[in-house]
Amino acid sequence: MSQALEELQDRLPSQPVPDLSGTLRRYVAGLAAVVSGSQLRATRQLADEFADGSGAALQAELRKLADGVDNWATHFWLDDMYLKNPIPLPVNSSPFFLLPKQHFHSTTDQLRYASKIILFALDYKKKIDNNTLPPDLIPSRGGKPTPLCMDTYQHFFPAYRRPGEAVDELFMSDQQTDKHAWNVIVACKNQFFSLQVTSESSDEVPSEDTLVDQLRQIVNMTKDKENLQPPVGLLTTENRQTWAKMRNRMLKSNVNSCSLGSIERCLLVMCIDECCGGRVPSYSTIRKDSNTLEITSMASHVLHGSSTGTANRWYDKFLQAVVTRDGVVGFIVEHSASEGITVLRFCEELLQHISSESPLENETNSNNSATNSFRTPSPLTWEIDDEVSCAIQEAGKKMNKLCKDLDLFVHRFTIYGKEFIKSHKISPDAFIQVALQLTYYKVHRKLVSTYESASLRRFHKGRVDNIRAATPEALAWVKVMCGASEVTEEGKVELFRACIKKQTEILLYTVNGEGPDNHLLALREIAKLKNYPNLPFFEDKSYWEFLNFRLSTSQLPTTSGVLVGYGPVVPDGYGCSYNPCSDHIDFCVSSFFSSKETSSDFFAHSLEGSLLNMREICQKMAQIDMEASKQKQCVTAEKE
């Protein structure tokens, strides 16, 4: 590790254990807008009893544990959020990263772009391994940028999520050192191949032309119908416990063990797809915008394969690249190993690298190694019995149903962007979160527990907590905006100010490690580990509602044209990622067609209306502030 980076990472503070009374106060406040008054009173009483009873003992246990682990929150969060969660990975857990569309004139163009991604990944891995990847920094009020924990970058290429019947394992390959040859798994027409990308005990990497030739060999091998292998990749789309049982059954065969081992040890999975051909739902409410439809179709294909490419994936691997014949390019990520913002940086630097390449550089790079230095790609083979074969067919049926059920809609709001918001001295993130609350209330006439991922990487081995947005202040404001009571324009402005102030406060205390979600999770899990009797506080239906995220959101800012999205986390909920740019805001909204409560395109267009309403509020607020300033100047002049 470079000394400067090592010192930077060593100086990262440990994540604090919040005060119990503050967490319980914030917990009750976080429920005030989403449960009834009588239920809230009952919950407040349970919180008081918890604080005076078991809570104090559990808090002491947590403080003791925090002294002995790298990060107490990550210690519990990783299992609860991911590894103990048995839901299938595609749509439900793994986000997509859609890159700007490419224009391929031939299959060779497609394979060349895939080769560029592989070569960039090799270079990126070397930077990570050598600790020469520049650290992520965020601005701070003191002027000096705050460094962020770089730990999960170490997961980019070794990480693999092994399914378990009780809990999954985040496995890290130990065969990605200079002493071993590295491989990439290539998926093509539902077949899997191992592609060697470094020489054993050598720094030599294949040239771009060599990789193109090897990828072409793989494409040709898929035409061999006599050796066609079953679409085993479909098993990775299953419920984790089901997949774990099938995997254990398959491991009884040495052939399967070798193939699975090759995938587990690979750097990444490269999915060479045929044309996207994504199914676009027949929306009844959208304006007929062909660009919106095309982006939605491309995003759907990267996210779940659009039925036609679903078996051409291996969802357990952290990083999967997707390159289609018609120019759709993106990544699908197994989320337990790292956060979206780190993958977004990888995508941005990939695009920058490719755009900066010159034809002369490509020609030079294409002749610096011999093809025969690298093994010919080898197909992975499988020995599948009837039970596993039936499981593959069943997984395919379920995945086809899931693909058809996902209601994904991409929307660009073009009236204004973050510069307009910042001109009114408002945090763009807080502004958009408030807009989402207004939209949800307009559509559903209530507020619900809302999740927004908050980075805790300012702490040593910090991961994520939740910025909550369904506040009493938000509820009071959205009600008057929807005409629940007669309020003057000035009154609406004051309620809006209070709403923004509260949201900004929540954002700040959460990213500083003081949020209630991780804290309560840790106390709950310690109670289980220490065999505490059932605690009424955690069995209260309010606690379930606190964690029932019908609105799951995240901000993923970029200026590189990368679109990020994911599915909803509950059957009757929405997923909503957003990217506030200077003069527009991109949204990717998801829900399920099977829910009678939700509609992604209707929500997205209602959101546009909310943002227009909020522009009027901001303009009125500016007018009020200007008049107040003038009045103050007049008073000052009179005194003089």
XYZ file of C-alpha atoms in Angstrom:
640
model
C 0.000 0.000 0.000
C 1.304 3.459 -0.833
C 2.286 5.218 2.374
C 0.073 8.248 1.722
C -3.026 6.139 1.073
C -2.257 3.877 4.029
C -1.989 6.862 6.357
C -5.199 8.312 4.918
C -7.154 5.098 5.540
C -5.628 4.570 8.991
C -6.860 8.002 10.052
C -10.501 7.135 9.320
C -12.504 7.273 12.558
C -14.432 4.336 13.977
C -18.187 4.528 13.560
C -19.736 5.859 16.794
C -22.415 4.018 18.742
C -25.336 6.469 18.970
C -26.931 7.393 22.267
C -29.887 5.079 22.969
C -32.268 7.843 23.992
C -31.564 9.764 20.782
C -32.134 6.679 18.638
C -35.460 5.898 20.325
C -36.568 9.513 19.930
C -35.730 9.411 16.225
C -37.410 6.014 15.850
C -40.699 7.297 17.255
C -40.434 10.485 15.160
C -39.833 8.340 12.061
C -43.139 6.573 12.684
C -45.258 9.634 13.397
C -46.169 10.189 9.740
C -46.787 6.528 8.828
C -48.806 4.978 11.687
C -52.010 6.017 13.451
C -51.998 8.213 16.540
C -53.129 5.391 18.836
C -50.475 3.051 17.446
C -47.827 5.727 17.877
C -48.771 6.248 21.525
C -48.497 2.500 22.170
C -45.112 2.408 20.438
C -43.848 5.387 22.438
C -44.731 3.548 25.648
C -42.888 0.418 24.446
C -39.868 2.567 23.588
C -39.870 4.066 27.102
C -40.082 0.612 28.673
C -37.301 -0.651 26.404
C -35.052 2.272 27.378
C -35.584 1.611 31.089
C -35.260 -2.168 30.776
C -33.523 -4.410 28.221
C -32.405 -1.535 26.028
C -29.803 -0.279 28.499
C -28.265 -3.748 28.879
C -28.218 -4.304 25.114
C -26.635 -0.878 24.613
C -23.842 -1.859 27.005
C -23.348 -5.117 25.091
C -23.150 -3.188 21.826
C -20.553 -0.760 23.143
C -18.465 -3.706 24.303
C -18.770 -5.427 20.917
C -17.948 -2.209 19.040
C -14.539 -2.125 20.732
C -13.651 -5.543 19.301
C -14.765 -5.339 15.640
C -13.777 -3.193 12.654
C -17.232 -1.681 12.327
C -20.143 -2.700 14.551
C -22.816 -1.524 12.076
C -21.379 -3.362 9.052
C -20.984 -6.425 11.294
C -24.782 -6.747 11.557
C -25.968 -4.858 8.477
C -24.322 -7.085 5.852
C -26.065 -10.244 7.049
C -29.440 -8.614 7.591
C -29.550 -6.647 4.347
C -28.092 -9.302 2.082
C -26.546 -12.561 3.246
C -29.498 -13.767 5.344
C -32.030 -12.485 2.838
C -33.149 -15.436 0.655
C -34.915 -13.427 -2.081
C -33.647 -13.932 -5.661
C -30.881 -11.534 -6.680
C -32.134 -10.257 -10.072
C -34.500 -7.255 -9.835
C -34.875 -7.625 -6.048
C -31.279 -6.977 -5.029
C -28.825 -6.477 -7.915
C -28.828 -2.983 -9.504
C -28.025 -2.229 -13.136
C -25.680 0.393 -14.587
C -26.638 1.300 -18.151
C -23.915 3.027 -20.179
C -24.584 5.249 -23.207
C -25.634 3.191 -26.220
C -22.925 2.202 -28.673
C -23.248 1.799 -32.431
C -21.786 -1.501 -33.545
C -21.622 -2.198 -37.278
C -20.601 -5.819 -36.836
C -20.122 -8.580 -34.293
C -16.425 -7.686 -34.341
C -17.297 -4.202 -33.042
C -19.306 -5.796 -30.237
C -16.439 -8.133 -29.298
C -13.911 -5.302 -29.488
C -15.915 -3.237 -27.022
C -16.134 -6.246 -24.708
C -12.353 -6.608 -25.004
C -11.861 -2.972 -24.033
C -13.935 -3.529 -20.900
C -11.848 -6.581 -19.955
C -8.549 -4.757 -20.463
C -9.747 -1.749 -18.496
C -10.874 -4.056 -15.673
C -7.419 -5.661 -15.577
C -5.777 -2.260 -15.277
C -8.300 -1.190 -12.624
C -7.641 -4.342 -10.614
C -3.901 -3.683 -10.664
C -4.517 -0.157 -9.329
C -6.661 -1.592 -6.541
C -4.111 -4.309 -5.704
C -1.235 -1.809 -5.722
C -3.273 0.755 -3.783
C -2.648 3.357 -6.459
C -6.345 4.013 -7.092
C -6.830 7.637 -5.963
C -9.001 7.800 -2.826
C -12.607 8.947 -2.939
C -12.992 12.357 -1.306
C -16.006 14.437 -0.341
C -16.092 18.192 0.365
C -16.191 19.283 3.988
C -17.042 22.568 5.654
C -13.462 23.052 6.773
C -12.330 23.272 3.172
C -10.125 20.169 3.302
C -11.802 17.166 1.580
C -12.790 14.218 3.748
C -11.379 10.847 2.612
C -13.710 7.862 2.347
C -13.051 4.216 3.155
C -11.750 2.366 0.081
C -12.212 -1.104 1.547
C -14.958 -2.394 -0.742
C -12.904 -1.646 -3.867
C -10.890 -4.661 -2.738
C -14.055 -6.722 -3.364
C -14.546 -5.701 -6.998
C -12.912 -8.697 -8.615
C -12.478 -11.425 -5.952
C -16.046 -11.175 -4.541
C -18.567 -13.935 -5.149
C -21.794 -14.574 -3.237
C -22.085 -18.287 -2.515
C -25.653 -19.384 -1.778
C -26.324 -20.986 1.607
C -29.331 -22.818 2.974
C -29.269 -20.620 6.102
C -26.996 -17.735 5.152
C -25.007 -16.844 2.031
C -21.228 -16.449 2.117
C -19.418 -13.454 0.656
C -16.502 -15.481 -0.712
C -13.237 -13.802 -1.715
C -11.021 -15.656 -4.172
C -7.435 -16.139 -3.011
C -6.257 -17.019 -6.536
C -6.072 -13.532 -7.959
C -2.442 -12.894 -7.113
C 0.528 -12.652 -9.488
C 1.252 -16.351 -8.863
C -1.955 -17.434 -10.599
C -3.327 -17.018 -14.091
C -6.489 -14.907 -14.002
C -9.618 -15.721 -15.919
C -12.816 -14.056 -17.048
C -16.012 -16.056 -17.522
C -17.703 -15.343 -20.841
C -21.421 -16.066 -21.153
C -22.658 -16.475 -24.714
C -25.952 -18.063 -25.805
C -26.465 -19.439 -22.279
C -23.107 -21.266 -22.399
C -20.161 -20.402 -20.149
C -16.474 -20.287 -21.072
C -13.263 -19.619 -19.169
C -11.054 -17.022 -20.834
C -7.483 -16.637 -19.584
C -6.509 -12.954 -19.286
C -3.099 -13.074 -17.571
C -0.161 -15.429 -17.727
C 0.881 -17.337 -14.634
C 3.706 -15.575 -12.752
C 3.793 -12.858 -15.417
C 2.493 -9.321 -15.923
C 1.674 -10.093 -19.541
C -1.907 -9.420 -20.622
C -3.507 -10.212 -23.971
C -3.743 -7.531 -26.614
C -7.097 -6.183 -27.653
C -6.900 -8.098 -30.942
C -6.046 -11.304 -29.085
C -9.108 -10.904 -26.903
C -11.295 -10.188 -29.914
C -10.025 -13.386 -31.566
C -10.651 -15.418 -28.415
C -14.148 -14.001 -27.993
C -14.838 -14.861 -31.633
C -13.712 -18.423 -30.919
C -16.241 -18.523 -28.077
C -19.044 -17.272 -30.321
C -18.156 -19.994 -32.840
C -18.056 -22.685 -30.132
C -21.666 -21.883 -29.195
C -22.672 -23.131 -32.652
C -21.615 -26.664 -31.716
C -25.046 -28.133 -30.986
C -23.642 -31.566 -30.093
C -21.917 -30.197 -26.998
C -24.679 -27.820 -25.941
C -24.755 -27.438 -22.153
C -27.879 -26.841 -20.012
C -28.624 -23.184 -19.065
C -27.265 -23.560 -15.541
C -27.029 -19.781 -15.092
C -30.789 -19.755 -14.478
C -30.197 -21.380 -11.090
C -28.502 -18.185 -9.885
C -31.830 -16.371 -10.379
C -33.577 -18.612 -7.844
C -34.407 -18.118 -4.200
C -31.060 -18.384 -2.420
C -32.033 -21.412 -0.342
C -33.314 -23.277 -3.408
C -30.129 -22.478 -5.318
C -28.007 -23.554 -2.336
C -29.676 -26.981 -2.268
C -29.161 -27.459 -6.007
C -25.549 -26.266 -5.768
C -24.807 -28.759 -2.981
C -26.305 -31.500 -5.131
C -24.234 -30.454 -8.134
C -20.994 -30.366 -6.111
C -21.110 -34.154 -5.797
C -19.792 -34.182 -9.369
C -16.130 -33.303 -9.978
C -17.090 -31.832 -13.356
C -19.523 -29.422 -11.715
C -17.053 -28.611 -8.934
C -14.425 -27.592 -11.488
C -16.884 -25.438 -13.443
C -18.278 -23.756 -10.328
C -14.745 -23.196 -9.031
C -13.754 -21.497 -12.281
C -16.695 -19.102 -11.971
C -16.069 -18.399 -8.291
C -12.430 -17.500 -8.971
C -13.003 -15.351 -12.070
C -12.447 -11.588 -12.219
C -15.822 -10.847 -13.778
C -18.491 -12.310 -16.028
C -18.673 -10.925 -19.579
C -22.143 -11.483 -21.079
C -22.098 -11.420 -24.884
C -25.764 -11.019 -25.775
C -27.599 -11.028 -29.058
C -29.784 -8.034 -29.861
C -31.538 -6.522 -26.875
C -35.051 -7.029 -28.223
C -36.384 -5.871 -24.880
C -40.091 -6.073 -24.262
C -41.547 -2.631 -23.601
C -44.754 -2.689 -21.563
C -47.861 -1.226 -23.153
C -48.186 1.825 -20.934
C -51.557 3.504 -21.002
C -50.588 6.837 -19.472
C -47.239 7.747 -20.979
C -46.663 10.275 -23.658
C -45.423 8.462 -26.734
C -41.750 9.274 -26.336
C -39.688 6.805 -28.358
C -36.468 7.805 -26.591
C -37.981 7.038 -23.181
C -39.222 3.685 -24.459
C -35.818 2.772 -25.898
C -33.939 3.642 -22.700
C -36.483 1.727 -20.626
C -36.062 -1.287 -22.895
C -32.257 -1.144 -22.664
C -32.339 -0.709 -18.884
C -34.676 -3.692 -18.530
C -32.361 -5.854 -20.603
C -29.320 -5.077 -18.470
C -31.304 -5.527 -15.244
C -32.830 -8.927 -15.972
C -32.051 -10.038 -19.518
C -35.556 -9.380 -20.878
C -36.312 -13.134 -20.733
C -34.119 -13.778 -23.803
C -30.837 -13.092 -21.984
C -31.718 -14.157 -18.459
C -29.948 -17.518 -18.722
C -26.876 -15.740 -20.122
C -25.987 -14.425 -16.646
C -24.361 -15.601 -13.429
C -25.839 -13.409 -10.709
C -23.624 -14.603 -7.848
C -20.558 -12.844 -9.278
C -20.046 -9.259 -8.110
C -19.395 -7.726 -11.520
C -21.148 -8.760 -14.740
C -20.664 -6.778 -17.936
C -23.371 -6.933 -20.613
C -22.641 -6.105 -24.259
C -25.358 -6.733 -26.861
C -25.012 -6.944 -30.632
C -27.132 -3.787 -31.042
C -25.002 -1.645 -28.728
C -26.591 -1.970 -25.286
C -23.778 -1.891 -22.714
C -23.996 -2.044 -18.955
C -23.204 -3.813 -15.714
C -25.218 -5.815 -13.225
C -23.804 -5.920 -9.697
C -24.207 -8.287 -6.746
C -24.854 -5.634 -4.139
C -23.517 -7.193 -0.934
C -19.876 -6.668 -1.942
C -19.883 -2.903 -2.521
C -22.010 0.197 -2.968
C -23.427 1.623 -6.166
C -21.330 4.781 -5.979
C -18.058 2.790 -6.238
C -19.322 0.944 -9.331
C -20.463 4.263 -10.772
C -16.885 5.551 -10.467
C -15.655 2.418 -12.273
C -18.152 3.027 -15.098
C -17.234 6.705 -15.397
C -13.517 5.949 -15.600
C -14.166 3.170 -18.133
C -16.059 5.580 -20.403
C -13.381 8.227 -19.992
C -10.660 5.691 -20.831
C -12.407 4.428 -23.967
C -13.223 7.922 -25.229
C -9.608 9.037 -24.774
C -8.175 6.157 -26.812
C -6.857 7.052 -30.247
C -6.867 4.706 -33.254
C -3.046 4.773 -33.195
C -3.013 3.649 -29.547
C -5.355 0.785 -30.373
C -3.090 -0.328 -33.205
C -0.019 -0.151 -30.945
C -1.710 -1.997 -28.100
C -2.963 -4.653 -30.482
C 0.514 -5.896 -31.322
C 2.258 -6.129 -27.963
C 1.660 -9.799 -27.137
C 1.350 -13.046 -28.958
C -1.878 -14.980 -29.149
C -0.190 -18.254 -28.268
C 0.849 -16.930 -24.837
C -2.715 -17.538 -23.654
C -4.731 -20.725 -23.524
C -7.608 -21.237 -25.909
C -10.947 -20.448 -24.204
C -12.436 -23.550 -22.645
C -16.143 -24.337 -22.273
C -17.523 -25.080 -18.840
C -19.342 -28.391 -18.751
C -21.970 -29.733 -16.395
C -23.284 -33.074 -15.194
C -26.938 -32.476 -14.448
C -29.388 -35.041 -13.036
C -33.150 -34.959 -13.451
C -33.782 -33.042 -10.234
C -31.377 -30.231 -11.154
C -32.724 -30.206 -14.715
C -36.259 -29.710 -13.386
C -34.961 -26.943 -11.085
C -33.423 -25.153 -14.079
C -36.727 -25.300 -15.955
C -38.619 -24.044 -12.922
C -36.146 -21.192 -12.429
C -36.642 -20.187 -16.056
C -40.426 -20.046 -15.634
C -40.126 -17.918 -12.488
C -37.651 -15.552 -14.104
C -39.809 -15.154 -17.197
C -42.725 -14.240 -14.935
C -40.576 -11.761 -12.985
C -39.352 -10.084 -16.189
C -42.929 -9.603 -17.381
C -44.041 -8.348 -13.970
C -41.406 -5.648 -13.589
C -42.794 -2.194 -14.385
C -39.674 -0.139 -15.126
C -39.919 3.442 -16.350
C -37.126 5.928 -17.067
C -38.036 9.609 -16.946
C -36.022 12.788 -17.526
C -37.328 15.972 -15.929
C -36.039 18.834 -18.093
C -37.610 22.003 -16.658
C -34.769 22.567 -14.209
C -31.963 20.739 -12.418
C -29.813 20.984 -9.334
C -28.510 24.477 -10.146
C -32.016 25.916 -9.752
C -32.410 24.051 -6.446
C -29.027 25.209 -5.141
C -29.817 28.800 -6.148
C -32.482 28.682 -3.427
C -29.898 27.390 -0.929
C -31.497 23.946 -0.679
C -29.738 20.576 -0.788
C -30.736 18.899 -4.084
C -30.972 15.552 -2.302
C -33.275 16.888 0.415
C -35.336 18.668 -2.253
C -35.844 15.507 -4.316
C -36.662 13.417 -1.254
C -39.367 15.922 -0.329
C -40.637 15.808 -3.936
C -40.936 12.023 -3.651
C -42.975 12.397 -0.456
C -45.331 14.845 -2.151
C -45.697 12.500 -5.104
C -46.390 9.445 -2.972
C -49.045 11.353 -1.046
C -50.664 12.656 -4.233
C -50.902 9.131 -5.641
C -51.694 7.161 -2.469
C -53.015 9.734 0.055
C -50.591 8.615 2.746
C -46.883 8.513 3.531
C -44.896 5.326 4.072
C -41.484 4.364 5.445
C -38.925 5.533 2.905
C -35.411 4.232 2.373
C -32.590 6.314 0.967
C -29.128 4.796 1.075
C -26.676 6.924 3.047
C -22.960 6.277 2.715
C -21.050 5.687 5.950
C -17.704 5.397 4.201
C -16.317 8.340 6.147
C -15.846 5.719 8.878
C -13.429 2.781 8.926
C -15.102 -0.086 6.978
C -18.369 1.855 6.940
C -21.071 0.812 4.496
C -24.663 2.142 4.505
C -27.503 3.447 6.688
C -30.923 4.879 5.850
C -31.877 8.541 5.420
C -35.579 8.685 6.285
C -37.915 11.154 4.619
C -41.472 10.426 5.824
C -41.513 13.029 8.612
C -44.343 14.868 10.417
C -43.050 18.027 8.762
C -43.329 16.407 5.330
C -46.832 15.131 6.092
C -48.021 18.575 7.193
C -46.670 20.159 4.009
C -47.894 17.559 1.494
C -51.388 17.715 2.999
C -51.727 21.426 2.363
C -50.195 21.044 -1.093
C -52.925 18.523 -1.882
C -55.688 20.775 -0.590
C -56.404 18.988 2.681
C -56.801 22.392 4.359
C -56.949 26.062 3.370
C -53.542 27.648 3.808
C -52.131 30.848 2.337
C -49.220 30.723 -0.100
C -47.062 32.150 2.684
C -48.206 29.310 4.935
C -47.234 26.739 2.319
C -43.803 28.322 2.063
C -43.244 28.164 5.817
C -44.317 24.513 5.951
C -41.983 23.810 3.026
C -39.080 25.488 4.841
C -39.738 23.346 7.922
C -39.916 20.225 5.775
C -36.602 20.947 4.037
C -34.938 21.875 7.321
C -35.967 18.565 8.914
C -34.877 16.547 5.862
C -31.479 18.247 5.835
C -31.112 17.563 9.557
C -31.871 13.854 9.040
C -29.427 13.651 6.130
C -26.624 15.152 8.216
C -27.059 13.084 11.357
C -27.409 9.871 9.328
C -24.212 10.283 7.293
C -22.467 11.144 10.560
C -23.391 7.726 11.965
C -26.306 8.772 14.168
C -29.201 7.179 12.261
C -31.603 4.868 14.129
C -31.836 2.003 11.616
C -28.448 0.323 12.043
C -28.464 1.000 15.772
C -31.796 -0.730 16.360
C -30.766 -3.605 14.085
C -27.620 -4.174 16.151
C -29.571 -4.158 19.417
C -32.119 -6.614 17.971
C -29.443 -9.011 16.738
C -27.504 -8.868 20.018
C -30.724 -9.755 21.828
C -30.987 -12.868 19.638
C -27.341 -13.797 20.139
C -27.593 -13.387 23.920
C -30.879 -15.345 24.071
C -32.920 -12.499 25.471
C -36.600 -13.358 25.905
C -38.907 -11.998 23.216
C -38.878 -8.221 23.456
C -42.256 -6.477 22.886
C -40.403 -3.480 21.412
C -39.153 -5.493 18.423
C -42.395 -7.488 18.077
C -44.489 -4.320 17.852
C -46.215 -3.923 14.472
C -44.799 -0.396 14.320
C -41.295 -1.841 14.063
C -42.427 -3.925 11.079
C -43.918 -0.811 9.476
C -40.694 1.069 10.205
C -38.896 -1.462 7.985
C -41.581 -1.856 5.310
C -40.028 0.300 2.607
C -42.701 0.904 0.003
C -40.478 3.673 -1.317
C -36.822 2.665 -1.777
C -34.607 5.399 -3.211
C -31.023 6.430 -3.856
C -29.094 9.295 -5.392
C -26.402 8.268 -7.902
C -24.931 11.480 -9.325
C -22.951 11.363 -12.550
C -22.341 13.523 -15.610
C -21.242 10.582 -17.776
C -24.669 9.502 -18.993
C -24.763 6.351 -16.837
C -28.248 5.342 -15.714
C -28.607 3.314 -12.511
C -31.705 1.481 -11.347
C -33.150 -1.465 -9.442
C -36.441 -3.084 -8.557
C -38.743 -2.350 -5.620
C -37.961 -4.132 -2.357
C -41.581 -5.014 -1.481
C -44.390 -6.290 -3.744
C -46.500 -3.118 -3.402
C -43.648 -0.638 -3.446
C -41.504 1.508 -5.725
C -37.803 1.669 -6.435
C -36.631 5.140 -7.462
C -33.055 6.112 -8.269
C -32.252 9.655 -9.340
C -29.425 11.694 -10.765
C -29.682 15.492 -10.302
C -27.751 17.137 -13.150
C -27.200 20.857 -13.709
C -30.268 21.468 -15.885
C -32.296 18.257 -15.577
C -32.989 15.321 -13.259
C -33.034 11.682 -14.360
C -35.300 9.200 -12.582
C -35.603 5.446 -12.908
C -38.846 4.258 -11.298
C -39.773 0.614 -10.787
C -42.741 -1.305 -9.411
C -44.615 -4.501 -10.215
C -47.532 -4.781 -12.632
C -49.023 -7.425 -10.316
C -49.599 -4.764 -7.652
C -52.886 -2.940 -8.068
C -51.500 -0.143 -5.907
C -48.588 0.949 -8.080
C -47.799 2.258 -11.570
C -44.289 3.394 -12.449
C -45.115 5.718 -15.338
C -48.015 7.299 -13.444
C -45.749 7.866 -10.438
C -43.018 9.362 -12.670
C -45.368 11.826 -14.323
C -46.942 12.711 -10.975
C -43.405 13.379 -9.789
C -42.953 15.832 -12.644
C -46.054 17.666 -11.416
C -44.629 17.748 -7.892
C -41.378 19.274 -9.123
C -43.326 21.952 -10.994
C -45.348 22.688 -7.824
C -42.099 23.005 -5.907
C -40.672 25.447 -8.441
C -43.635 27.722 -7.706
C -43.022 27.335 -3.961
C -39.352 28.256 -4.430
C -40.238 31.294 -6.506
C -42.741 32.403 -3.863
C -40.142 31.802 -1.157
C -37.640 33.976 -3.043
C -40.268 36.690 -3.392
C -41.047 36.598 0.341
C -37.349 36.728 1.201
C -36.796 39.669 -1.143
C -39.695 41.617 0.354
C -38.459 40.844 3.862
C -34.976 42.029 2.894
C -36.344 45.287 1.462
C -38.429 45.880 4.576
C -35.397 45.273 6.767
C -33.364 47.765 4.714
C -36.121 50.366 5.087
C -36.228 49.883 8.862
C -32.438 50.202 9.059
C -32.516 53.376 6.934
C -35.196 54.933 9.152
C -33.122 54.233 12.272
C -30.126 55.898 10.709
